XYZ file of C-alpha atoms in Angstrom:
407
model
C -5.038 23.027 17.880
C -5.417 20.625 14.999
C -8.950 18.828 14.389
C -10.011 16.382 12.715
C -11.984 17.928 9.565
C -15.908 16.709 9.003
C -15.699 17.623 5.811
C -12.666 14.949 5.016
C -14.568 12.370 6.429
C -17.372 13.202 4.335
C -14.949 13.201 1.213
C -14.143 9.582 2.103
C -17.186 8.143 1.764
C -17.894 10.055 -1.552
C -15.002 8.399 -2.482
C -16.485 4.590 -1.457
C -14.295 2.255 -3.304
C -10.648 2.604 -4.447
C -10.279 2.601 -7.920
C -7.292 1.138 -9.647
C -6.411 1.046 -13.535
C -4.412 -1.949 -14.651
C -2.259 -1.821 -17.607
C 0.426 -3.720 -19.502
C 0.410 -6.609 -22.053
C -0.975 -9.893 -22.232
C 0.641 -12.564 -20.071
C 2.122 -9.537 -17.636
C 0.383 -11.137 -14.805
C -2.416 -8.821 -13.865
C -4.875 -11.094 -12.992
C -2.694 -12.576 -10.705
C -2.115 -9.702 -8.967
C -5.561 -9.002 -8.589
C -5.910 -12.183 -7.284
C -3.205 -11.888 -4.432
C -4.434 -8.212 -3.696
C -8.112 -9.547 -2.872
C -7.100 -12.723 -1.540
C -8.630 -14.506 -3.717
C -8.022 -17.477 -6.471
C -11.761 -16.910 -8.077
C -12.564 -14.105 -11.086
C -14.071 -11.320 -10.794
C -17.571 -10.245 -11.219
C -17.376 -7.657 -13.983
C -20.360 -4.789 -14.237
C -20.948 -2.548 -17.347
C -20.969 1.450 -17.109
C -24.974 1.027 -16.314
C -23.912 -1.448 -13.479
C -25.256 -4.446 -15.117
C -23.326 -7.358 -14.156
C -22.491 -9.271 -17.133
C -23.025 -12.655 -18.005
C -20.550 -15.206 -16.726
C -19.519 -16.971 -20.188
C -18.884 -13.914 -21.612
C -16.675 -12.712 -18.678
C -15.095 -16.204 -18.436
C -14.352 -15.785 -22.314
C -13.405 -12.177 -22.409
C -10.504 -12.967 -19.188
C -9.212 -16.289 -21.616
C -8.591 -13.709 -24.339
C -7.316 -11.337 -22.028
C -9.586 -8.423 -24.053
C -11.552 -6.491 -21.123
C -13.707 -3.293 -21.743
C -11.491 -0.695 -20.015
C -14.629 1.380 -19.025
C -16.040 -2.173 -17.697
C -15.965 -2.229 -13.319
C -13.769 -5.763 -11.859
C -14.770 -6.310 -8.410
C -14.036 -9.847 -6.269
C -16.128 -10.653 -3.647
C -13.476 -11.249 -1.799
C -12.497 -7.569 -1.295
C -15.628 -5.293 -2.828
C -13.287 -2.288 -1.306
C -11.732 -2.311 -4.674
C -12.930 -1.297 -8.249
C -10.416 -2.671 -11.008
C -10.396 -1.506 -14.624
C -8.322 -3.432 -17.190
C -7.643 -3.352 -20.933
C -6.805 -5.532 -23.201
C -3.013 -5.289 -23.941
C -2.909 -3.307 -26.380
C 0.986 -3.941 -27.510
C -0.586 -5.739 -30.388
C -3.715 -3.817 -30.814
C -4.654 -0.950 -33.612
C -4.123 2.719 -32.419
C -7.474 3.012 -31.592
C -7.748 1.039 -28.487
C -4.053 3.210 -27.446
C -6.580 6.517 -28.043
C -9.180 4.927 -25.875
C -6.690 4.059 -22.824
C -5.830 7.567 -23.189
C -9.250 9.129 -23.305
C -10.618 6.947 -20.196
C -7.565 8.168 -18.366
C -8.229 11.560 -19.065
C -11.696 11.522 -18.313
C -11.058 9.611 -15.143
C -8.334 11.309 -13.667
C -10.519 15.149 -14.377
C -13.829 13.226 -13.513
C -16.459 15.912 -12.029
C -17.877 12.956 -9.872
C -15.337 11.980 -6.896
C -16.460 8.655 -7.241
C -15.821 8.251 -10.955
C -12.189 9.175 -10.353
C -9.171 6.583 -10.607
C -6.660 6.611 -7.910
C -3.756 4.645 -8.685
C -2.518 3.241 -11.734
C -0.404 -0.145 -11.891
C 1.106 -0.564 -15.029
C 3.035 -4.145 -15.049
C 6.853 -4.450 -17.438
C 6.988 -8.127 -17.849
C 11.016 -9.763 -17.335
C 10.571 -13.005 -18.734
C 11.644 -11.465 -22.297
C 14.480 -9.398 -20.633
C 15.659 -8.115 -24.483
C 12.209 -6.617 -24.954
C 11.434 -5.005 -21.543
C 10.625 -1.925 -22.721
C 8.337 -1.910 -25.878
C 6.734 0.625 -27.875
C 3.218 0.455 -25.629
C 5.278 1.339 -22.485
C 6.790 4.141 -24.649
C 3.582 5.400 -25.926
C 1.743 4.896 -22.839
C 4.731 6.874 -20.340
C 5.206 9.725 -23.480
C 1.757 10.416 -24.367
C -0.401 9.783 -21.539
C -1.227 11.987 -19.095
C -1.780 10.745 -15.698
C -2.182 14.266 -13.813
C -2.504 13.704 -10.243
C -2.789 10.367 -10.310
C 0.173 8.426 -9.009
C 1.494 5.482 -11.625
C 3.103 2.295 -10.098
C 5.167 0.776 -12.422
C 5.511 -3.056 -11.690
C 8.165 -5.231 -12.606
C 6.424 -8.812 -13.118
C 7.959 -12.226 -13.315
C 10.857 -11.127 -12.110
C 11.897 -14.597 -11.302
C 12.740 -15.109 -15.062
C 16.088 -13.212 -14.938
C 17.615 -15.627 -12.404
C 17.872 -18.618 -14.635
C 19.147 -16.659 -17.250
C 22.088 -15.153 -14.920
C 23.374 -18.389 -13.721
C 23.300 -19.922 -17.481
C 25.410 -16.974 -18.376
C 27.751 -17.085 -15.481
C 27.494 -20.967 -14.350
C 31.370 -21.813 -15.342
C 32.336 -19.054 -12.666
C 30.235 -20.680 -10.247
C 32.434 -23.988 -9.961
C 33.675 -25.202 -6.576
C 32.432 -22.026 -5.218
C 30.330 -22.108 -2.166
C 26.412 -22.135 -2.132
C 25.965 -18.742 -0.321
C 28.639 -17.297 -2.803
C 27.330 -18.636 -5.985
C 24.048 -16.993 -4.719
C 25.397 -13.929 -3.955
C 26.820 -13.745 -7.657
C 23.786 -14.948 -9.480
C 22.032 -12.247 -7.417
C 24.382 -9.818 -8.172
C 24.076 -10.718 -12.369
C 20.156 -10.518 -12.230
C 20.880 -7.153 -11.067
C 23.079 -5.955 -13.893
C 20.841 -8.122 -16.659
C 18.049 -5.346 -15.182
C 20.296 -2.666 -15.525
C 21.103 -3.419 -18.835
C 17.469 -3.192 -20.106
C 17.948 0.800 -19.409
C 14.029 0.120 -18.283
C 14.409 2.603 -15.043
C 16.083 5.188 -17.539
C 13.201 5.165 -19.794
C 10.702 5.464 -16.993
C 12.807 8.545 -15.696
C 13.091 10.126 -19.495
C 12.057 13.657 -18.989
C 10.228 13.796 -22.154
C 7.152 11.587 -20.568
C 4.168 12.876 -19.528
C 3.645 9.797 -16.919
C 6.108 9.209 -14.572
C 6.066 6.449 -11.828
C 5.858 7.345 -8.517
C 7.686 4.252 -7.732
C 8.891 0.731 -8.717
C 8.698 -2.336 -7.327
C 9.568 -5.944 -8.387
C 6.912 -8.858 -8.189
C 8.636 -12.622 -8.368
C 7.159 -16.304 -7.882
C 3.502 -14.820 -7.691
C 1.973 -17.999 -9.037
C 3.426 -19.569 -5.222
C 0.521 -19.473 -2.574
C 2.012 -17.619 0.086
C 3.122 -15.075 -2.662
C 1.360 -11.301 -1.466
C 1.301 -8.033 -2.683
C 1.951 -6.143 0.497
C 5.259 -4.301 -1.155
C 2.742 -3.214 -3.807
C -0.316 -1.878 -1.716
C 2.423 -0.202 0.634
C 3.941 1.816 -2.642
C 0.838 2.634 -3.785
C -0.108 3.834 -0.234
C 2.491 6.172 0.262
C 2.669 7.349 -3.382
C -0.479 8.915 -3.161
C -0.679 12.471 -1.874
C -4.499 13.019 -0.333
C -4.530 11.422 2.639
C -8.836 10.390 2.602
C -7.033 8.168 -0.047
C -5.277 6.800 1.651
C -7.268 6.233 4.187
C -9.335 4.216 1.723
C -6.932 2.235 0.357
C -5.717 1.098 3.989
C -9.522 0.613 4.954
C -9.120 -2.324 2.422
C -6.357 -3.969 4.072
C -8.428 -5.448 7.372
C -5.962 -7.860 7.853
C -2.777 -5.795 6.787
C -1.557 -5.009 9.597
C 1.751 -3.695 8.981
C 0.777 -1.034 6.513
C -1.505 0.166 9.508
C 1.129 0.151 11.474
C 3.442 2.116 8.904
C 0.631 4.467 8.265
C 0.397 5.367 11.334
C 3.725 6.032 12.641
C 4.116 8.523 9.613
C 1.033 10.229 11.181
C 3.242 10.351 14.464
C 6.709 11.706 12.828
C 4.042 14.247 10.490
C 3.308 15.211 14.194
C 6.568 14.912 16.392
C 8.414 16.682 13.530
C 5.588 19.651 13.601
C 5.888 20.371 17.379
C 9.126 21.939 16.857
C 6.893 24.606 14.623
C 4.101 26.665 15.910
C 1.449 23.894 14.994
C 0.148 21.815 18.110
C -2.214 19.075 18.550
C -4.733 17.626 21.375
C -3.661 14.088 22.656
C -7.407 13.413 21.947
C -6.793 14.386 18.141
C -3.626 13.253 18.127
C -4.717 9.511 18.632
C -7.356 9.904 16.904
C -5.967 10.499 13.798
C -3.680 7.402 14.579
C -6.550 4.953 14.869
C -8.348 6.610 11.812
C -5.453 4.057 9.882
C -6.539 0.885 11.606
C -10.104 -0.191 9.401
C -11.257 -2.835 12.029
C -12.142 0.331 14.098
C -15.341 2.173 12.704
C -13.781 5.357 13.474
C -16.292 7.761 11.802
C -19.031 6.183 14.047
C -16.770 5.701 17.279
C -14.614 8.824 17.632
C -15.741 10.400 21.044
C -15.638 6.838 22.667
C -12.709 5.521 20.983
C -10.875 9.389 22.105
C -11.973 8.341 25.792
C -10.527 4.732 26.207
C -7.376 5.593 24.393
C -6.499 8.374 27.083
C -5.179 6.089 29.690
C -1.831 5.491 27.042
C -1.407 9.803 26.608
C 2.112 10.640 28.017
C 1.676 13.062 31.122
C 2.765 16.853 29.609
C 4.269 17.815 33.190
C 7.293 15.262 32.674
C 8.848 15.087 29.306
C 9.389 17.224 26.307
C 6.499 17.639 23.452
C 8.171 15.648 21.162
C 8.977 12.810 23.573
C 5.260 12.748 24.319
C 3.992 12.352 20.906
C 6.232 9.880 20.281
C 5.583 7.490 23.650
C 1.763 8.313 23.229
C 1.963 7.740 19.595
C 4.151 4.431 20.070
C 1.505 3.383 22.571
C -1.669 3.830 20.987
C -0.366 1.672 17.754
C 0.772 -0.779 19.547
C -2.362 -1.251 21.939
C -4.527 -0.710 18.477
C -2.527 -3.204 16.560
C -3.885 -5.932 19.591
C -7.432 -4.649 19.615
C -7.226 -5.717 15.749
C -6.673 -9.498 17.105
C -8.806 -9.528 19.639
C -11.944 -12.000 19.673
C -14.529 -11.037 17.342
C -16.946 -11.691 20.356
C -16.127 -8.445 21.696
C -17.216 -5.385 19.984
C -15.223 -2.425 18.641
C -14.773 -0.323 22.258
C -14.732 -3.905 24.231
C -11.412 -4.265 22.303
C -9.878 -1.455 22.325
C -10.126 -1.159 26.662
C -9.093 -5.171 27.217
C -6.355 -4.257 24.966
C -5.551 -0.783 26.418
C -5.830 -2.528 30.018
C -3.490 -5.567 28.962
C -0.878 -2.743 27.429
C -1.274 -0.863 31.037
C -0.381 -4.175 33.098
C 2.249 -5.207 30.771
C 6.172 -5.084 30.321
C 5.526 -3.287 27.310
C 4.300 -0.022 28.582
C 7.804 0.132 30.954
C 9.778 -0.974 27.277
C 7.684 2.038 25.374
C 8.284 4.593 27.942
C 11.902 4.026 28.383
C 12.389 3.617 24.204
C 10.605 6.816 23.580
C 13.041 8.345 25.569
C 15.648 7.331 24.053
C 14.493 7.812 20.522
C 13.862 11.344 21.270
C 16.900 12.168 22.645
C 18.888 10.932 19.244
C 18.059 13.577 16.845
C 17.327 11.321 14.230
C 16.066 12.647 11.253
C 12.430 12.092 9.761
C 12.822 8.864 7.383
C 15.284 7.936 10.350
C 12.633 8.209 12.426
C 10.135 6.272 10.440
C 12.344 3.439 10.293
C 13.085 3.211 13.922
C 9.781 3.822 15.468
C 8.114 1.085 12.957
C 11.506 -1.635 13.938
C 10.911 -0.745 17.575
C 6.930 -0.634 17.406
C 7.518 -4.655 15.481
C 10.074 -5.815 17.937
C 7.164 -4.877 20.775
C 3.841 -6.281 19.670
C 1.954 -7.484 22.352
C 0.717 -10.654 20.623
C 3.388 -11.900 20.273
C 3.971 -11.498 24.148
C 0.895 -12.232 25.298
C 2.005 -16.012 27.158
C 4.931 -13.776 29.022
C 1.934 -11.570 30.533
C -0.180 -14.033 31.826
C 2.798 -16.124 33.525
């Protein structure tokens, strides 16, 4: 039987904060990003090594310049779950500041002290200048620096830029055609224009010491409903300790989705295991699931939070092992997706039992059992999987149902 290790919970709160390293040039749009991943539109309160906060003209001047201590702490009040560290970009600086981005990354990613460690790095590639995508501090940075463990997101800013110059290039082909076609072409240009910067080839070049774990494009970040879900769900999955994880998502209070993505890959992890000679409790099992849902205090609630979810565990007498995980898995996601939007006059367990009694009286625990079944029985395979438990776990979310139960 798999448990649920003291010693990784301990590990998490060593951890504390997640730390991020920021990198690319000036104007790439980092603070903006910042911004959007806190939730915020105000700066950041920035602290010295010694954890002095310093003074706000000199922050205020230092973020106008764009020229930030990289050893320096960024922190919004907004989200405190995060620690930020920035440099200046340091395209147009001496080789000097390049050696000390390369020292702090080496002393941070081998840091003795847990805490000290960065976990993710996000190094932004402008588009706006699509002829000089790839300049010689994303080669130095990608051949020289090593990044060990650490996972690098490279991120593909302003990415917006590319369209206008697509339909300038192709905008006589676009006469008398329809709007949904000309769109489809333009769309289908901005794509070559970013294959022609050869920027993912470089990135891939065998000869660098940093690689990215993944890309992603940010566009039209300066709009207010813009978000940077794409780019917390990258980083997410890119990195390989799961604590991490874990305290990256514990940021994310209101993200629900990449709770719910989180924890279905704890599910498959499972489902796919049971056809191998590891097995786990129901109690663990669900556990483990609502570890990735931070509105829960899960360290503090476990044994109670193990006993209300019980009601939802699939009976072992009538179906197959896998076909329990998943309808118990399926269940408890859903029911701790609700709990999440429950009134705030209710506290942590309160929640969890309305919503696990709403689930029970509901057409959704009928819908669950009968999908689980059928999931099961199509052999899909594990990324298959993924994908169909999170579209059928979204098409089933009891908020969005909740008039139908009471009518």
């Amino acid at each position: 039987m798999a448990t649920i290790s003291a010693q990784d919970s301990d590990l998490r709160r060593i951890i504390g904060r997640f730390r991020v390293l920021i990198l690319g040039r000036a104007n790439a749009g980092k603070t903006t990003i910042l911004q959007k991943v806190c939730n915020t539109t105000d700066d950041p309160e920035i602290y010295n090594t010694k954890g002095e906060k310093i003074d706000e003209t000199v922050v205020k001047s230092s973020i106008k310049r764009g020229n930030h201590d990289i050893k320096n702490e960024m922190v919004f009040k907004s989200n405190p779950g995060f620690i930020f560290h920035d440099s200046c970009g340091f395209e147009a600086g001496s080789e000097g500041e390049f050696e000390d981005v390369k020292k702090f990354i080496s002393e941070r990613v081998h840091a003795t002290k847990l805490e000290e460690r960065i976990h993710a790095i996000w190094y932004c590639i402008p588009m706006d200048n699509s002829s000089q995508t790839f300049q010689r501090s994303e080669e130095k940075f990608f051949i020289e620096c090593d990044t060990g463990h650490v996972p690098v997101i490279a991120i593909f800013t302003k990415f917006e830029a590319l369209r206008p110059v697509a339909f300038g290039e192709i905008k006589k082909e676009l006469k008398g055609l329809s709007a949904e076609e000309r769109s489809r072409r333009i769309a289908q240009r901005v794509e070559e224009l970013f294959t022609n910067t050869g920027v993912l080839d470089r990135l891939s070049d065998p000869n660098n010491r940093a690689r990215p774990k993944s890309h992603l494009r940010l566009q039209n970040m300066n709009q207010p409903n813009a978000n940077c879900n794409t780019l917390l769900e990258s980083t997410t999955f890119a990195l390989d300790d799961q604590e991490l994880r874990l305290c990256l998502v514990s940021t994310q209070q209101s993200n629900l989705e990449l709770c719910i993505k989180c924890a279905v890959a704890t599910l498959v992890d499972h489902a796919d295991r049971q056809f191998g000679p590891l097995r786990i409790s129901s109690e663990d099992y669900q556990y483990e699931i609502a570890r990735w849902f931070p509105h829960l205090e899960t360290m503090t609630w476990k044994d109670n939070i193990i006993r209300v979810l019980q009601p939802l565990a699939a009976k072992e007498s009538l179906f197959t092992a896998a076909k329990r995980l998943i309808q118990t898995g399926i269940a408890t996601i859903i029911v701790l997706e609700y709990s999440a939007l429950l009134t705030d006059t209710l506290n942590n367990l309160e929640r969890i039992e309305s919503a696990v009694d709403c689930y029970l009286k509901s057409p959704t625990a009928v819908a669950v059992e009968t999908g689980a079944i059928e999931i099961s029985h199509q052999g899909y395979k594990k990324e298959e999987l993924k994908k169909t438990i999170i579209e059928f776990i979204l098409e089933n979310r009891m908020y969005t149902k909740r008039a139908s139960f009471n009518s």
